[in-house]
Amino acid sequence: MKSNMGPLDKAIRIILAIVFAALYITKMVEGTVANVLLVIGGIFVLTSFMSFCPLYTIFGISTCKKNNK
């Protein structure tokens, strides 16, 4: 897999995952919405650590800066 995520994109995803987890832990969201947010947060963390987003590939997006060497 070729990296297609830049550092800012990864940081934003991790911050959102932390916010989603905090909302769940503090019970500010419950039920189906809480479960959906946890799944999305998990996907955000996973894609951040892999530096690869499958949806970016489908839409031809890349936030990763390329080295011109």
Coordinates of C-alpha atoms in Angstrom, one line a residue:
M1 CA 0.0 0.0 0.0
K2 CA 1.3 3.4 -0.9
S3 CA 0.9 6.1 1.7
N4 CA -1.7 8.7 0.8
M5 CA -2.2 10.6 4.1
G6 CA -0.2 13.6 5.2
P7 CA 0.7 14.4 8.9
L8 CA -2.0 17.0 9.3
D9 CA -4.6 14.5 8.1
K10 CA -3.4 11.8 10.5
A11 CA -3.4 14.2 13.4
I12 CA -6.9 15.4 12.7
R13 CA -8.2 11.8 12.5
I14 CA -6.5 10.9 15.8
I15 CA -7.9 14.0 17.5
L16 CA -11.4 13.1 16.2
A17 CA -11.0 9.5 17.5
I18 CA -10.1 10.8 20.9
V19 CA -13.1 13.2 20.9
F20 CA -15.4 10.3 19.9
A21 CA -14.0 8.1 22.7
A22 CA -14.5 10.9 25.2
L23 CA -18.1 11.4 24.2
Y24 CA -18.7 7.7 24.6
I25 CA -16.9 7.4 28.0
T26 CA -18.7 10.4 29.4
K27 CA -22.0 9.1 28.1
M28 CA -22.7 12.3 26.2
V29 CA -23.8 10.0 23.3
E30 CA -25.4 6.6 23.8
G31 CA -27.0 3.8 21.8
T32 CA -26.5 3.4 18.1
V33 CA -24.9 6.8 17.6
A34 CA -22.2 5.9 20.2
N35 CA -21.5 2.6 18.6
V36 CA -21.2 4.3 15.1
L37 CA -18.8 6.9 16.5
L38 CA -16.7 4.3 18.1
V39 CA -16.4 2.3 14.9
I40 CA -15.6 5.5 12.9
G41 CA -13.0 6.5 15.6
G42 CA -11.4 3.0 15.3
I43 CA -11.2 3.3 11.6
F44 CA -9.6 6.8 11.9
V45 CA -7.0 5.4 14.3
L46 CA -6.2 2.4 12.1
T47 CA -5.9 4.4 8.9
S48 CA -3.8 7.0 10.7
F49 CA -1.3 4.4 11.8
M50 CA -1.2 2.8 8.3
S51 CA -1.0 6.2 6.6
F52 CA -3.4 4.8 4.0
C53 CA -7.1 5.6 3.4
P54 CA -8.9 3.3 1.0
L55 CA -11.5 6.0 0.2
Y56 CA -8.8 8.3 -0.8
T57 CA -7.7 5.7 -3.4
I58 CA -11.2 5.4 -4.8
F59 CA -11.6 9.2 -5.1
G60 CA -8.0 9.8 -6.2
I61 CA -7.1 12.0 -3.2
S62 CA -3.7 12.2 -1.6
T63 CA -2.7 14.6 1.3
C64 CA 0.8 13.1 1.4
K65 CA 3.6 15.3 0.2
K66 CA 5.7 13.7 -2.5
N67 CA 9.5 13.8 -2.4
N68 CA 10.8 15.0 -5.8
K69 CA 14.0 12.9 -5.8

